[in-house]
GROMACS .gro file of C-alpha atoms in nm:
model
  412
    1MET     CA    1   6.591  12.006   6.446
    2LYS     CA    2   6.719  12.038   6.803
    3THR     CA    3   6.383  11.923   6.941
    4LEU     CA    4   6.378  11.628   6.699
    5ILE     CA    5   6.725  11.514   6.805
    6LEU     CA    6   6.643  11.542   7.175
    7GLY     CA    7   6.320  11.351   7.115
    8ILE     CA    8   6.507  11.070   6.940
    9LEU     CA    9   6.760  11.046   7.223
   10LEU     CA   10   6.492  11.032   7.492
   11ILE     CA   11   6.271  10.783   7.306
   12GLU     CA   12   6.563  10.548   7.246
   13PHE     CA   13   6.663  10.574   7.611
   14ALA     CA   14   6.306  10.492   7.719
   15LEU     CA   15   6.284  10.201   7.473
   16ASP     CA   16   6.607  10.054   7.605
   17ALA     CA   17   6.473  10.090   7.960
   18VAL     CA   18   6.158   9.896   7.874
   19VAL     CA   19   6.352   9.622   7.696
   20GLU     CA   20   6.601   9.581   7.980
   21ARG     CA   21   6.319   9.569   8.234
   22LEU     CA   22   6.143   9.293   8.041
   23ASN     CA   23   6.473   9.107   8.002
   24TRP     CA   24   6.539   9.130   8.376
   25LYS     CA   25   6.196   8.986   8.455
   26ALA     CA   26   6.267   8.699   8.212
   27LEU     CA   27   6.557   8.575   8.428
   28PRO     CA   28   6.471   8.249   8.607
   29GLN     CA   29   6.397   8.292   8.978
   30ASP     CA   30   6.537   7.950   9.074
   31GLU     CA   31   6.812   7.935   9.334
   32ALA     CA   32   7.028   7.761   9.074
   33PHE     CA   33   7.042   8.088   8.879
   34ARG     CA   34   7.119   8.310   9.179
   35ARG     CA   35   7.474   8.383   9.060
   36GLN     CA   36   7.355   8.469   8.708
   37ARG     CA   37   7.097   8.709   8.853
   38SER     CA   38   7.355   8.878   9.071
   39TYR     CA   39   7.601   8.915   8.781
   40PHE     CA   40   7.327   9.036   8.548
   41ARG     CA   41   7.199   9.288   8.805
   42GLU     CA   42   7.541   9.445   8.859
   43ASN     CA   43   7.612   9.475   8.489
   44LEU     CA   44   7.265   9.616   8.424
   45ARG     CA   45   7.307   9.888   8.686
   46LEU     CA   46   7.647   9.984   8.551
   47ARG     CA   47   7.523   9.982   8.192
   48TRP     CA   48   7.232  10.209   8.278
   49LEU     CA   49   7.452  10.453   8.462
   50GLU     CA   50   7.673  10.465   8.155
   51HIS     CA   51   7.372  10.513   7.925
   52ALA     CA   52   7.249  10.796   8.147
   53CYS     CA   53   7.590  10.965   8.124
   54GLU     CA   54   7.590  10.924   7.745
   55LEU     CA   55   7.243  11.077   7.725
   56ALA     CA   56   7.355  11.366   7.946
   57PHE     CA   57   7.656  11.421   7.721
   58TRP     CA   58   7.446  11.446   7.404
   59ILE     CA   59   7.191  11.673   7.571
   60LEU     CA   60   7.471  11.897   7.697
   61LEU     CA   61   7.625  11.903   7.351
   62ILE     CA   62   7.296  12.002   7.187
   63GLN     CA   63   7.182  12.248   7.452
   64SER     CA   64   7.512  12.422   7.529
   65ASN     CA   65   7.766  12.621   7.330
   66LEU     CA   66   8.023  12.340   7.357
   67PRO     CA   67   8.023  12.270   6.979
   68ALA     CA   68   8.098  12.638   6.909
   69VAL     CA   69   8.371  12.644   7.175
   70LEU     CA   70   8.536  12.339   7.018
   71GLU     CA   71   8.507  12.503   6.676
   72GLN     CA   72   8.694  12.805   6.808
   73GLN     CA   73   8.964  12.578   6.947
   74THR     CA   74   9.014  12.411   6.610
   75GLN     CA   75   9.042  12.754   6.443
   76MET     CA   76   9.321  12.841   6.685
   77ILE     CA   77   9.504  12.520   6.594
   78SER     CA   78   9.470  12.542   6.215
   79GLU     CA   79   9.349  12.783   5.949
   80HIS     CA   80   9.261  12.503   5.709
   81ALA     CA   81   8.883  12.446   5.711
   82LEU     CA   82   8.915  12.078   5.617
   83PHE     CA   83   9.148  12.005   5.908
   84GLN     CA   84   8.930  12.211   6.141
   85GLY     CA   85   8.626  11.999   6.060
   86THR     CA   86   8.819  11.675   6.098
   87LEU     CA   87   8.968  11.781   6.430
   88TRP     CA   88   8.627  11.896   6.555
   89LEU     CA   89   8.471  11.557   6.479
   90PHE     CA   90   8.765  11.381   6.640
   91MET     CA   91   8.727  11.594   6.957
   92ILE     CA   92   8.357  11.510   6.985
   93SER     CA   93   8.434  11.141   6.929
   94ALA     CA   94   8.714  11.147   7.187
   95LEU     CA   95   8.495  11.314   7.451
   96ARG     CA   96   8.222  11.059   7.388
   97SER     CA   97   8.471  10.773   7.416
   98LEU     CA   98   8.622  10.905   7.740
   99ILE     CA   99   8.285  10.872   7.910
  100GLY     CA  100   8.300  10.497   7.873
  101VAL     CA  101   8.652  10.444   8.010
  102PRO     CA  102   8.565  10.461   8.385
  103PHE     CA  103   8.273  10.223   8.329
  104GLN     CA  104   8.494   9.981   8.134
  105ALA     CA  105   8.753   9.995   8.412
  106TYR     CA  106   8.494   9.928   8.683
  107ALA     CA  107   8.339   9.643   8.484
  108THR     CA  108   8.681   9.487   8.425
  109PHE     CA  109   8.850   9.529   8.761
  110SER     CA  110   8.545   9.506   8.988
  111ILE     CA  111   8.253   9.311   8.841
  112GLU     CA  112   8.446   9.076   8.610
  113ALA     CA  113   8.714   9.022   8.875
  114ARG     CA  114   8.464   8.938   9.152
  115TYR     CA  115   8.293   8.679   8.931
  116GLY     CA  116   8.621   8.517   8.829
  117PHE     CA  117   8.639   8.637   8.469
  118ASN     CA  118   8.900   8.912   8.466
  119GLN     CA  119   9.261   8.836   8.381
  120THR     CA  120   9.346   9.186   8.256
  121THR     CA  121   9.623   9.379   8.427
  122LEU     CA  122   9.617   9.757   8.456
  123ARG     CA  123   9.907   9.771   8.210
  124THR     CA  124   9.714   9.567   7.951
  125PHE     CA  125   9.399   9.773   8.006
  126LEU     CA  126   9.579  10.104   7.954
  127GLY     CA  127   9.785   9.963   7.668
  128ASP     CA  128   9.469   9.857   7.482
  129ARG     CA  129   9.328  10.210   7.512
  130VAL     CA  130   9.651  10.373   7.393
  131LYS     CA  131   9.669  10.138   7.094
  132GLY     CA  132   9.305  10.210   7.016
  133ILE     CA  133   9.374  10.584   7.019
  134LEU     CA  134   9.675  10.544   6.792
  135LEU     CA  135   9.474  10.334   6.547
  136SER     CA  136   9.202  10.599   6.549
  137LEU     CA  137   9.458  10.865   6.468
  138ILE     CA  138   9.622  10.659   6.194
  139LEU     CA  139   9.301  10.530   6.034
  140GLY     CA  140   9.019  10.750   6.161
  141LEU     CA  141   9.158  11.097   6.099
  142PRO     CA  142   9.242  11.035   5.731
  143ALA     CA  143   8.900  10.871   5.683
  144PHE     CA  144   8.719  11.169   5.838
  145MET     CA  145   8.924  11.410   5.631
  146GLY     CA  146   8.862  11.219   5.310
  147ILE     CA  147   8.484  11.213   5.366
  148LEU     CA  148   8.474  11.585   5.442
  149PHE     CA  149   8.691  11.667   5.140
  150LEU     CA  150   8.472  11.473   4.898
  151PHE     CA  151   8.145  11.616   5.025
  152GLU     CA  152   8.276  11.972   5.034
  153LYS     CA  153   8.418  11.949   4.681
  154MET     CA  154   8.160  11.727   4.509
  155GLY     CA  155   7.841  11.802   4.700
  156VAL     CA  156   7.553  11.555   4.671
  157GLN     CA  157   7.734  11.344   4.409
  158ALA     CA  158   8.008  11.259   4.657
  159TRP     CA  159   7.790  10.998   4.827
  160TRP     CA  160   7.886  10.717   4.591
  161MET     CA  161   8.256  10.812   4.601
  162THR     CA  162   8.262  10.806   4.981
  163TRP     CA  163   8.065  10.482   4.976
  164LEU     CA  164   8.320  10.325   4.741
  165ALA     CA  165   8.613  10.453   4.946
  166ALA     CA  166   8.461  10.329   5.273
  167THR     CA  167   8.393   9.988   5.116
  168LEU     CA  168   8.750   9.953   4.991
  169LEU     CA  169   8.885  10.061   5.329
  170SER     CA  170   8.667   9.808   5.514
  171LEU     CA  171   8.766   9.524   5.283
  172GLY     CA  172   9.131   9.622   5.305
  173LEU     CA  173   9.126   9.627   5.683
  174GLY     CA  174   8.949   9.291   5.687
  175TYR     CA  175   9.229   9.150   5.472
  176LEU     CA  176   9.514   9.309   5.670
  177ALA     CA  177   9.372   9.272   6.022
  178PRO     CA  178   9.506   8.916   6.085
  179SER     CA  179   9.865   9.013   6.015
  180LEU     CA  180   9.880   9.381   6.113
  181ILE     CA  181   9.610   9.474   6.364
  182LEU     CA  182   9.518   9.169   6.573
  183PRO     CA  183   9.883   9.098   6.674
  184LEU     CA  184   9.894   9.446   6.832
  185PHE     CA  185   9.654   9.323   7.100
  186ASN     CA  186   9.713   8.949   7.129
  187ARG     CA  187   9.978   8.685   7.079
  188PHE     CA  188   9.913   8.406   6.827
  189GLU     CA  189  10.100   8.077   6.833
  190PRO     CA  190  10.051   7.770   6.611
  191LEU     CA  191   9.848   7.495   6.772
  192ALA     CA  192  10.087   7.225   6.892
  193ASN     CA  193  10.112   6.902   6.697
  194GLY     CA  194   9.886   6.638   6.835
  195GLU     CA  195   9.547   6.473   6.822
  196LEU     CA  196   9.341   6.793   6.810
  197ARG     CA  197   9.546   6.959   6.536
  198ASN     CA  198   9.543   6.643   6.327
  199ALA     CA  199   9.165   6.610   6.369
  200ILE     CA  200   9.107   6.974   6.265
  201GLU     CA  201   9.329   6.940   5.959
  202ASP     CA  202   9.167   6.610   5.860
  203TYR     CA  203   8.822   6.764   5.891
  204ALA     CA  204   8.925   7.071   5.688
  205ARG     CA  205   9.062   6.848   5.410
  206LYS     CA  206   8.746   6.639   5.411
  207GLU     CA  207   8.538   6.954   5.369
  208GLN     CA  208   8.781   7.092   5.106
  209PHE     CA  209   8.833   7.403   5.315
  210PRO     CA  210   9.184   7.550   5.283
  211ILE     CA  211   9.331   7.718   5.591
  212GLN     CA  212   9.678   7.860   5.639
  213GLY     CA  213   9.701   7.721   5.987
  214THR     CA  214   9.542   7.680   6.329
  215PHE     CA  215   9.654   7.927   6.593
  216VAL     CA  216   9.601   7.967   6.966
  217MET     CA  217   9.529   8.319   7.092
  218ASP     CA  218   9.611   8.425   7.447
  219GLY     CA  219   9.252   8.513   7.536
  220SER     CA  220   9.335   8.436   7.900
  221LYS     CA  221   9.544   8.754   7.895
  222ARG     CA  222   9.218   8.945   7.945
  223SER     CA  223   8.940   8.705   8.047
  224THR     CA  224   8.851   8.346   8.126
  225LYS     CA  225   8.572   8.363   7.864
  226ARG     CA  226   8.636   8.178   7.539
  227ASN     CA  227   8.567   8.175   7.169
  228ALA     CA  228   8.691   8.057   6.829
  229PHE     CA  229   8.686   8.225   6.489
  230PHE     CA  230   8.823   8.224   6.138
  231THR     CA  231   9.004   8.533   6.017
  232GLY     CA  232   9.135   8.638   5.677
  233PHE     CA  233   9.025   8.552   5.324
  234GLY     CA  234   9.093   8.270   5.080
  235ARG     CA  235   9.412   8.078   5.135
  236LEU     CA  236   9.522   8.334   5.396
  237ARG     CA  237   9.233   8.219   5.616
  238ARG     CA  238   9.336   8.116   5.967
  239LEU     CA  239   9.154   7.934   6.242
  240VAL     CA  240   9.199   8.099   6.582
  241LEU     CA  241   9.117   7.920   6.909
  242PHE     CA  242   9.122   8.097   7.243
  243ASP     CA  243   9.357   7.924   7.487
  244THR     CA  244   9.067   7.926   7.734
  245LEU     CA  245   8.867   7.719   7.486
  246LEU     CA  246   9.137   7.451   7.486
  247GLN     CA  247   9.146   7.453   7.865
  248ASN     CA  248   8.772   7.406   7.920
  249HIS     CA  249   8.639   7.190   7.637
  250THR     CA  250   8.685   6.839   7.505
  251HIS     CA  251   8.829   6.776   7.160
  252SER     CA  252   8.485   6.675   7.032
  253GLU     CA  253   8.334   7.000   7.156
  254ILE     CA  254   8.613   7.205   6.997
  255LEU     CA  255   8.576   7.022   6.665
  256ALA     CA  256   8.200   7.080   6.672
  257ILE     CA  257   8.265   7.453   6.725
  258VAL     CA  258   8.521   7.457   6.442
  259ALA     CA  259   8.268   7.287   6.215
  260HIS     CA  260   8.014   7.553   6.306
  261GLU     CA  261   8.256   7.836   6.222
  262MET     CA  262   8.350   7.663   5.898
  263GLY     CA  263   7.982   7.635   5.814
  264HIS     CA  264   7.955   8.013   5.797
  265PHE     CA  265   8.208   8.017   5.513
  266LYS     CA  266   8.085   7.707   5.331
  267LEU     CA  267   7.726   7.832   5.336
  268GLY     CA  268   7.819   8.176   5.203
  269HIS     CA  269   7.724   8.367   5.516
  270ILE     CA  270   8.038   8.581   5.519
  271PRO     CA  271   8.006   8.734   5.168
  272LYS     CA  272   7.632   8.780   5.219
  273SER     CA  273   7.690   8.963   5.546
  274ILE     CA  274   7.957   9.180   5.386
  275ALA     CA  275   7.722   9.262   5.096
  276ILE     CA  276   7.442   9.361   5.333
  277SER     CA  277   7.682   9.577   5.533
  278ILE     CA  278   7.801   9.749   5.215
  279LEU     CA  279   7.442   9.817   5.104
  280THR     CA  280   7.339   9.965   5.440
  281GLN     CA  281   7.655  10.175   5.438
  282GLY     CA  282   7.558  10.298   5.093
  283ALA     CA  283   7.215  10.400   5.226
  284LEU     CA  284   7.384  10.606   5.495
  285PHE     CA  285   7.614  10.787   5.251
  286TRP     CA  286   7.319  10.853   5.016
  287THR     CA  287   7.133  11.006   5.310
  288ILE     CA  288   7.434  11.224   5.392
  289GLY     CA  289   7.448  11.345   5.031
  290ARG     CA  290   7.078  11.435   5.023
  291PHE     CA  291   7.103  11.609   5.360
  292LEU     CA  292   7.400  11.824   5.258
  293ALA     CA  293   7.222  11.917   4.934
  294SER     CA  294   6.945  12.084   5.135
  295PRO     CA  295   7.023  12.446   5.236
  296LEU     CA  296   6.744  12.426   5.493
  297ALA     CA  297   6.899  12.119   5.656
  298VAL     CA  298   7.246  12.276   5.667
  299ALA     CA  299   7.101  12.595   5.817
  300GLY     CA  300   6.932  12.377   6.080
  301VAL     CA  301   7.270  12.226   6.169
  302GLN     CA  302   7.424  12.570   6.214
  303GLU     CA  303   7.138  12.677   6.437
  304THR     CA  304   7.135  12.352   6.637
  305LEU     CA  305   7.508  12.343   6.707
  306GLY     CA  306   7.588  12.714   6.686
  307LEU     CA  307   7.861  12.662   6.425
  308GLN     CA  308   7.996  12.919   6.184
  309GLU     CA  309   8.238  12.748   5.946
  310ILE     CA  310   8.255  12.369   5.983
  311THR     CA  311   7.897  12.299   5.875
  312THR     CA  312   7.986  11.983   5.681
  313ALA     CA  313   8.147  11.827   5.988
  314GLY     CA  314   7.853  11.941   6.200
  315SER     CA  315   7.611  11.792   5.948
  316LEU     CA  316   7.780  11.453   5.974
  317LEU     CA  317   7.730  11.456   6.351
  318VAL     CA  318   7.366  11.562   6.324
  319ILE     CA  319   7.299  11.299   6.058
  320ALA     CA  320   7.449  11.031   6.282
  321LEU     CA  321   7.203  11.127   6.557
  322LEU     CA  322   6.903  11.158   6.324
  323TYR     CA  323   6.989  10.835   6.145
  324SER     CA  324   6.993  10.636   6.470
  325PRO     CA  325   6.628  10.516   6.451
  326ILE     CA  326   6.676  10.412   6.087
  327SER     CA  327   6.993  10.228   6.183
  328ARG     CA  328   6.808  10.047   6.460
  329VAL     CA  329   6.532   9.935   6.222
  330LEU     CA  330   6.792   9.812   5.971
  331SER     CA  331   6.977   9.629   6.247
  332VAL     CA  332   6.663   9.430   6.334
  333GLY     CA  333   6.673   9.275   5.987
  334MET     CA  334   7.049   9.221   5.999
  335LEU     CA  335   7.029   9.056   6.341
  336ALA     CA  336   6.748   8.827   6.223
  337PHE     CA  337   6.965   8.730   5.926
  338SER     CA  338   7.257   8.663   6.161
  339ARG     CA  339   7.048   8.441   6.391
  340LYS     CA  340   6.925   8.246   6.089
  341ASN     CA  341   7.287   8.197   5.984
  342GLU     CA  342   7.376   8.065   6.329
  343PHE     CA  343   7.105   7.799   6.305
  344GLU     CA  344   7.231   7.702   5.960
  345ALA     CA  345   7.594   7.685   6.077
  346ASP     CA  346   7.483   7.465   6.369
  347ALA     CA  347   7.308   7.237   6.121
  348TYR     CA  348   7.624   7.227   5.907
  349SER     CA  349   7.826   7.121   6.212
  350ARG     CA  350   7.577   6.847   6.294
  351ARG     CA  351   7.563   6.725   5.933
  352THR     CA  352   7.937   6.724   5.857
  353PHE     CA  353   8.091   6.654   6.198
  354GLY     CA  354   7.804   6.435   6.306
  355ASP     CA  355   7.794   6.508   6.680
  356ALA     CA  356   7.510   6.744   6.769
  357GLU     CA  357   7.543   6.670   7.141
  358ALA     CA  358   7.907   6.785   7.139
  359LEU     CA  359   7.806   7.125   7.001
  360ILE     CA  360   7.513   7.149   7.244
  361SER     CA  361   7.744   7.063   7.533
  362ALA     CA  362   7.996   7.329   7.425
  363LEU     CA  363   7.727   7.597   7.395
  364GLN     CA  364   7.571   7.510   7.729
  365LYS     CA  365   7.909   7.512   7.903
  366MET     CA  366   7.987   7.859   7.769
  367GLU     CA  367   7.642   7.989   7.862
  368LYS     CA  368   7.676   7.858   8.217
  369ASP     CA  369   8.039   7.955   8.268
  370HIS     CA  370   7.992   8.303   8.116
  371LEU     CA  371   7.683   8.358   8.336
  372SER     CA  372   7.482   8.444   8.024
  373HIS     CA  373   7.107   8.506   8.035
  374PRO     CA  374   6.953   8.159   7.988
  375SER     CA  375   6.614   8.281   7.864
  376PRO     CA  376   6.634   8.637   7.724
  377HIS     CA  377   6.308   8.816   7.650
  378PRO     CA  378   6.203   8.782   7.282
  379LEU     CA  379   6.207   9.161   7.234
  380LYS     CA  380   6.566   9.176   7.362
  381VAL     CA  381   6.659   8.900   7.119
  382ILE     CA  382   6.494   9.079   6.826
  383LEU     CA  383   6.663   9.411   6.898
  384GLU     CA  384   7.010   9.304   7.010
  385TYR     CA  385   7.098   8.936   6.972
  386SER     CA  386   7.311   8.829   6.677
  387HIS     CA  387   7.302   8.469   6.809
  388PRO     CA  388   6.989   8.278   6.908
  389PRO     CA  389   6.956   8.174   7.274
  390VAL     CA  390   7.135   7.848   7.347
  391GLU     CA  391   6.809   7.679   7.443
  392LYS     CA  392   6.667   7.745   7.094
  393ARG     CA  393   6.987   7.626   6.926
  394ALA     CA  394   6.988   7.303   7.125
  395GLN     CA  395   6.622   7.248   7.040
  396ALA     CA  396   6.691   7.296   6.668
  397LEU     CA  397   6.992   7.063   6.673
  398ARG     CA  398   6.796   6.787   6.843
  399CYS     CA  399   6.505   6.829   6.604
  400GLN     CA  400   6.744   6.782   6.313
  401THR     CA  401   6.900   6.478   6.478
  402LEU     CA  402   6.553   6.324   6.506
  403GLY     CA  403   6.487   6.403   6.140
  404GLU     CA  404   6.222   6.666   6.208
  405SER     CA  405   6.161   6.984   6.007
  406GLN     CA  406   6.453   7.223   5.971
  407ASP     CA  407   6.233   7.532   5.951
  408PHE     CA  408   6.415   7.771   6.185
  409SER     CA  409   6.161   8.054   6.166
  410VAL     CA  410   5.972   7.935   6.472
  411LEU     CA  411   6.291   7.935   6.679
  412LYS     CA  412   6.405   8.290   6.614
   0.00000   0.00000   0.00000
C-alpha cells in the first residue's frame, strides 16, 4: 500500500509537470504579451516550488514515523479514542496547510504587489488565516468526529449516514454563508440608488427572478481583480458585485455579467451542480465504507502509517490519497459540465439582455487586466478549467449573434 501511495503521488506530480509545460509553451510569444508571460512565469515557479514541498511532506509522512509520533501526542492529550483520531487528522491537516502559508504570503505581497493586484495588508492577511483556523475548529472538528464516530460504531453501513450528514451540512452552510460566514471576511453594502441599480432591478423583474437586494463587496480590500456572483437560495438570494467591478466596467458590461450569472439559476445549473456534487460525495463515502470493511485494507493502513489505535482516522487519510486519481477523473467530467454551463449562461445573457458585445468586452477586459493566459493548452483546460477560455466564449457569442449553430461541443 505504501508503494501504491508513493506511486500515485509521483505520477500526479509528473502529470502536472507535463501539463504546465505544455501550457507554458502555449503562451503567445508576441511582445504584446510580455507582461502576461512574466507574471505567468513567476507564478508557475512559485506554484511548482509549493507542489514540490507538498510532495516532500507526503513522502516524509509515509516514509517516516511522524504519524506514530503524532498518535502518541494525541494519546497524551486525551484518553478518548474518538477524540484522539479527530485530533490526529486535524494535526495532519494543519501541518499540510502550514506549508502553503509562506507561498501565499510571497504570492500576495511580492508577485501580486509588483504586478499591481495586491491590496491586502498584513493585518488582513493574518486575520483571514486566523478566521479560517477558527472556522475549521468550529466546523471541521465536529465533522471529523462525527464521521469517525459513525464509521467506528456502524461499520460499512455508516457510509450512507455520513453521506446524508455531509449533504445536510453542505446545504446548511450554503444557506447560512451569506449572513454568517461571508461577512466575517468582507463588508457588504447595498448598491446605491441610481441608474445601475434601477437597471438591474428592472431586468430581474423582467426575468421574474426574485432577489433580496444588490450589494457591493469590498473586493478592493484584497485585490484589484473583480467578479460578481449570486449567493443564497430562493427569496434570500442576493446579487453581489465587487467594488472593483463597478470601478472598471461600464453599466452595459455589468448588466451583461449579471445576466450571465442569472442564467446559471434560470437554466437550472445550480441544482444540477449540487446534485452532481452530492452524488460524487456519496461515491467517496461508499468507498470509505468498503475500505473499512476490509481487514486486509485496515491492516495495510496500520503497516503504512505505523499506527496502533486510531486506524479509522488513519484509513480516512490513506483513502484520501488513494482516491486522488479517481477524484481527478471525476473532476474532468464535472469541469466539462461546468464549461458547458458557462457557454449556456453566456447565451442566456445574449438572448435576454441582448448585448453580446458588452459581455465579450467585459470578459476580455478581465482577461487582459488579470493577466490571464489568453490561449491555455487544451489539456490544461480539460483537467483544470471550470470556465472556457475567453476566446472560445467570444467566438460562441458571435456565432449565436449571427444565427449560427449553438452546438458548444466543438468549443470546449
